[in-house]
Amino acid sequence: MRVFVYGTLLAGEANHWLLARARFVGEARTEPAFALYDLGAFPGLVPGGTHAVVGEVYEVDGPTLAALDQLEGHPHFYTRSPVTLEDGTVVETYLLAPEQVAGRPIIASGSWRTR
C-alpha cells in the first residue's frame, strides 16, 4: 500500500523511523483540496480546503501500516483515507475532522517543514 505522509513521518522528522522498512516512492503534493493545520507538535490534514499539501509517498508492508495506524490513532483520532495527489495517483493518508482543528492556525504554505 502507498501512504502519503506530511508531518512527523517525513524524512528527518521525529517519527520517520517508523518507515525504516518502507520504500520511498517520491515527493508529492495533494490536489488543492485540503487545509493543513498546525497542532503544535504535529500537523493535521483536513479535507475541504483549497491548499495543495507537500509530503512524501512510501510503499509500506502490513506491519509498517499497522505501526502507522497505531501512531496516528486510526480510526479514533486520525482516520486513514484515500486521497488524490496532484498527478492523479490515489494513495492513503491520515485525515482529521474539521472539529478536531477548530481554532488552530492553518499552514498556508501546505508544508509542515516550512511552517
PDB file of C-alpha atoms in Angstrom:
ATOM      1  CA  MET A   1       0.000   0.000   0.000  1.00  0.00           C
ATOM      2  CA  ARG A   2       1.173   3.527  -0.738  1.00  0.00           C
ATOM      3  CA  VAL A   3       0.906   6.115   2.021  1.00  0.00           C
ATOM      4  CA  PHE A   4       1.274   9.908   1.774  1.00  0.00           C
ATOM      5  CA  VAL A   5       2.963  11.454   4.829  1.00  0.00           C
ATOM      6  CA  TYR A   6       3.087  15.186   5.502  1.00  0.00           C
ATOM      7  CA  GLY A   7       4.276  15.796   9.084  1.00  0.00           C
ATOM      8  CA  THR A   8       6.325  13.982  11.700  1.00  0.00           C
ATOM      9  CA  LEU A   9       6.677  10.921   9.434  1.00  0.00           C
ATOM     10  CA  LEU A  10       8.629  12.880   6.797  1.00  0.00           C
ATOM     11  CA  ALA A  11      12.327  12.101   6.314  1.00  0.00           C
ATOM     12  CA  GLY A  12      14.293  13.868   9.032  1.00  0.00           C
ATOM     13  CA  GLU A  13      11.277  14.271  11.331  1.00  0.00           C
ATOM     14  CA  ALA A  14      10.734  12.627  14.729  1.00  0.00           C
ATOM     15  CA  ASN A  15       8.578   9.661  13.670  1.00  0.00           C
ATOM     16  CA  HIS A  16      10.286   8.835  10.368  1.00  0.00           C
ATOM     17  CA  TRP A  17      11.920   5.812  11.996  1.00  0.00           C
ATOM     18  CA  LEU A  18       8.568   4.008  11.652  1.00  0.00           C
ATOM     19  CA  LEU A  19       9.154   3.981   7.884  1.00  0.00           C
ATOM     20  CA  ALA A  20      12.537   2.254   8.117  1.00  0.00           C
ATOM     21  CA  ARG A  21      11.203  -0.821   6.256  1.00  0.00           C
ATOM     22  CA  ALA A  22       9.189   1.195   3.729  1.00  0.00           C
ATOM     23  CA  ARG A  23      10.230   2.016   0.179  1.00  0.00           C
ATOM     24  CA  PHE A  24      10.434   5.726  -0.608  1.00  0.00           C
ATOM     25  CA  VAL A  25       8.394   6.369  -3.764  1.00  0.00           C
ATOM     26  CA  GLY A  26       8.930  10.110  -4.041  1.00  0.00           C
ATOM     27  CA  GLU A  27       7.953  13.595  -3.052  1.00  0.00           C
ATOM     28  CA  ALA A  28       4.355  14.522  -3.809  1.00  0.00           C
ATOM     29  CA  ARG A  29       1.615  17.116  -3.398  1.00  0.00           C
ATOM     30  CA  THR A  30      -2.077  16.595  -2.890  1.00  0.00           C
ATOM     31  CA  GLU A  31      -4.700  18.116  -5.110  1.00  0.00           C
ATOM     32  CA  PRO A  32      -5.574  21.627  -3.854  1.00  0.00           C
ATOM     33  CA  ALA A  33      -8.483  20.315  -1.793  1.00  0.00           C
ATOM     34  CA  PHE A  34      -7.135  20.341   1.764  1.00  0.00           C
ATOM     35  CA  ALA A  35      -6.179  22.515   4.711  1.00  0.00           C
ATOM     36  CA  LEU A  36      -3.087  21.752   6.801  1.00  0.00           C
ATOM     37  CA  TYR A  37      -3.306  22.846  10.446  1.00  0.00           C
ATOM     38  CA  ASP A  38      -0.557  23.404  12.988  1.00  0.00           C
ATOM     39  CA  LEU A  39      -1.436  21.461  16.132  1.00  0.00           C
ATOM     40  CA  GLY A  40       1.837  22.260  17.876  1.00  0.00           C
ATOM     41  CA  ALA A  41       3.924  19.088  17.860  1.00  0.00           C
ATOM     42  CA  PHE A  42       2.307  17.742  14.693  1.00  0.00           C
ATOM     43  CA  PRO A  43       0.064  18.813  11.806  1.00  0.00           C
ATOM     44  CA  GLY A  44      -3.471  17.846  10.918  1.00  0.00           C
ATOM     45  CA  LEU A  45      -4.715  17.423   7.356  1.00  0.00           C
ATOM     46  CA  VAL A  46      -8.383  18.190   6.768  1.00  0.00           C
ATOM     47  CA  PRO A  47     -10.304  17.701   3.519  1.00  0.00           C
ATOM     48  CA  GLY A  48     -12.331  20.517   2.035  1.00  0.00           C
ATOM     49  CA  GLY A  49      -9.733  23.275   1.903  1.00  0.00           C
ATOM     50  CA  THR A  50      -8.057  24.947  -1.059  1.00  0.00           C
ATOM     51  CA  HIS A  51      -4.383  24.127  -0.464  1.00  0.00           C
ATOM     52  CA  ALA A  52      -2.121  21.526  -2.022  1.00  0.00           C
ATOM     53  CA  VAL A  53      -0.129  19.852   0.746  1.00  0.00           C
ATOM     54  CA  VAL A  54       3.514  18.831   0.340  1.00  0.00           C
ATOM     55  CA  GLY A  55       4.713  15.435   1.502  1.00  0.00           C
ATOM     56  CA  GLU A  56       6.288  12.117   0.628  1.00  0.00           C
ATOM     57  CA  VAL A  57       4.877   8.811  -0.577  1.00  0.00           C
ATOM     58  CA  TYR A  58       6.057   5.478   0.806  1.00  0.00           C
ATOM     59  CA  GLU A  59       5.163   1.923  -0.099  1.00  0.00           C
ATOM     60  CA  VAL A  60       4.549   0.106   3.179  1.00  0.00           C
ATOM     61  CA  ASP A  61       4.022  -3.503   4.201  1.00  0.00           C
ATOM     62  CA  GLY A  62       1.358  -4.789   6.604  1.00  0.00           C
ATOM     63  CA  PRO A  63       3.397  -4.479   9.813  1.00  0.00           C
ATOM     64  CA  THR A  64       4.501  -0.938   8.914  1.00  0.00           C
ATOM     65  CA  LEU A  65       0.919   0.072   8.125  1.00  0.00           C
ATOM     66  CA  ALA A  66      -0.185  -1.342  11.476  1.00  0.00           C
ATOM     67  CA  ALA A  67       2.539   0.701  13.229  1.00  0.00           C
ATOM     68  CA  LEU A  68       1.440   3.856  11.397  1.00  0.00           C
ATOM     69  CA  ASP A  69      -2.200   3.196  12.299  1.00  0.00           C
ATOM     70  CA  GLN A  70      -1.203   2.847  15.950  1.00  0.00           C
ATOM     71  CA  LEU A  71       0.855   6.056  15.930  1.00  0.00           C
ATOM     72  CA  GLU A  72      -1.959   8.005  14.287  1.00  0.00           C
ATOM     73  CA  GLY A  73      -4.684   6.538  16.480  1.00  0.00           C
ATOM     74  CA  HIS A  74      -6.604   5.205  13.475  1.00  0.00           C
ATOM     75  CA  PRO A  75      -9.602   5.162  13.452  1.00  0.00           C
ATOM     76  CA  HIS A  76     -10.275   7.033  16.717  1.00  0.00           C
ATOM     77  CA  PHE A  77      -8.084  10.124  16.247  1.00  0.00           C
ATOM     78  CA  TYR A  78      -6.833  10.283  12.657  1.00  0.00           C
ATOM     79  CA  THR A  79      -8.736   8.355  10.022  1.00  0.00           C
ATOM     80  CA  ARG A  80      -6.776   6.621   7.272  1.00  0.00           C
ATOM     81  CA  SER A  81      -8.438   7.565   3.987  1.00  0.00           C
ATOM     82  CA  PRO A  82      -7.700   7.617   0.260  1.00  0.00           C
ATOM     83  CA  VAL A  83      -6.653  10.966  -1.217  1.00  0.00           C
ATOM     84  CA  THR A  84      -5.750  12.047  -4.723  1.00  0.00           C
ATOM     85  CA  LEU A  85      -2.346  13.523  -5.411  1.00  0.00           C
ATOM     86  CA  GLU A  86      -1.727  16.324  -7.889  1.00  0.00           C
ATOM     87  CA  ASP A  87      -0.633  13.760 -10.532  1.00  0.00           C
ATOM     88  CA  GLY A  88      -3.908  11.821 -10.160  1.00  0.00           C
ATOM     89  CA  THR A  89      -2.466   8.974  -8.108  1.00  0.00           C
ATOM     90  CA  VAL A  90      -4.661   7.762  -5.241  1.00  0.00           C
ATOM     91  CA  VAL A  91      -2.855   6.899  -2.004  1.00  0.00           C
ATOM     92  CA  GLU A  92      -3.768   6.556   1.659  1.00  0.00           C
ATOM     93  CA  THR A  93      -3.139   9.254   4.242  1.00  0.00           C
ATOM     94  CA  TYR A  94      -4.291  10.241   7.713  1.00  0.00           C
ATOM     95  CA  LEU A  95      -7.006  12.888   7.987  1.00  0.00           C
ATOM     96  CA  LEU A  96      -8.630  14.777  10.834  1.00  0.00           C
ATOM     97  CA  ALA A  97     -12.184  16.064  11.006  1.00  0.00           C
ATOM     98  CA  PRO A  98     -12.772  19.841  10.898  1.00  0.00           C
ATOM     99  CA  GLU A  99     -13.964  19.939  14.517  1.00  0.00           C
ATOM    100  CA  GLN A 100     -10.611  18.489  15.645  1.00  0.00           C
ATOM    101  CA  VAL A 101      -8.717  21.526  14.347  1.00  0.00           C
ATOM    102  CA  ALA A 102     -11.141  24.291  15.281  1.00  0.00           C
ATOM    103  CA  GLY A 103      -9.278  27.436  16.333  1.00  0.00           C
ATOM    104  CA  ARG A 104      -5.867  26.164  15.218  1.00  0.00           C
ATOM    105  CA  PRO A 105      -3.738  28.047  12.683  1.00  0.00           C
ATOM    106  CA  ILE A 106      -3.671  26.951   9.058  1.00  0.00           C
ATOM    107  CA  ILE A 107      -0.275  26.332   7.466  1.00  0.00           C
ATOM    108  CA  ALA A 108      -0.949  28.314   4.283  1.00  0.00           C
ATOM    109  CA  SER A 109       2.179  27.029   2.512  1.00  0.00           C
ATOM    110  CA  GLY A 110       0.864  23.465   2.750  1.00  0.00           C
ATOM    111  CA  SER A 111       4.288  22.400   4.032  1.00  0.00           C
ATOM    112  CA  TRP A 112       4.970  21.219   7.583  1.00  0.00           C
ATOM    113  CA  ARG A 113       8.704  21.743   7.071  1.00  0.00           C
ATOM    114  CA  THR A 114       8.425  25.397   6.077  1.00  0.00           C
ATOM    115  CA  ARG A 115       5.714  26.385   8.535  1.00  0.00           C
TER     116      ARG A 115
END
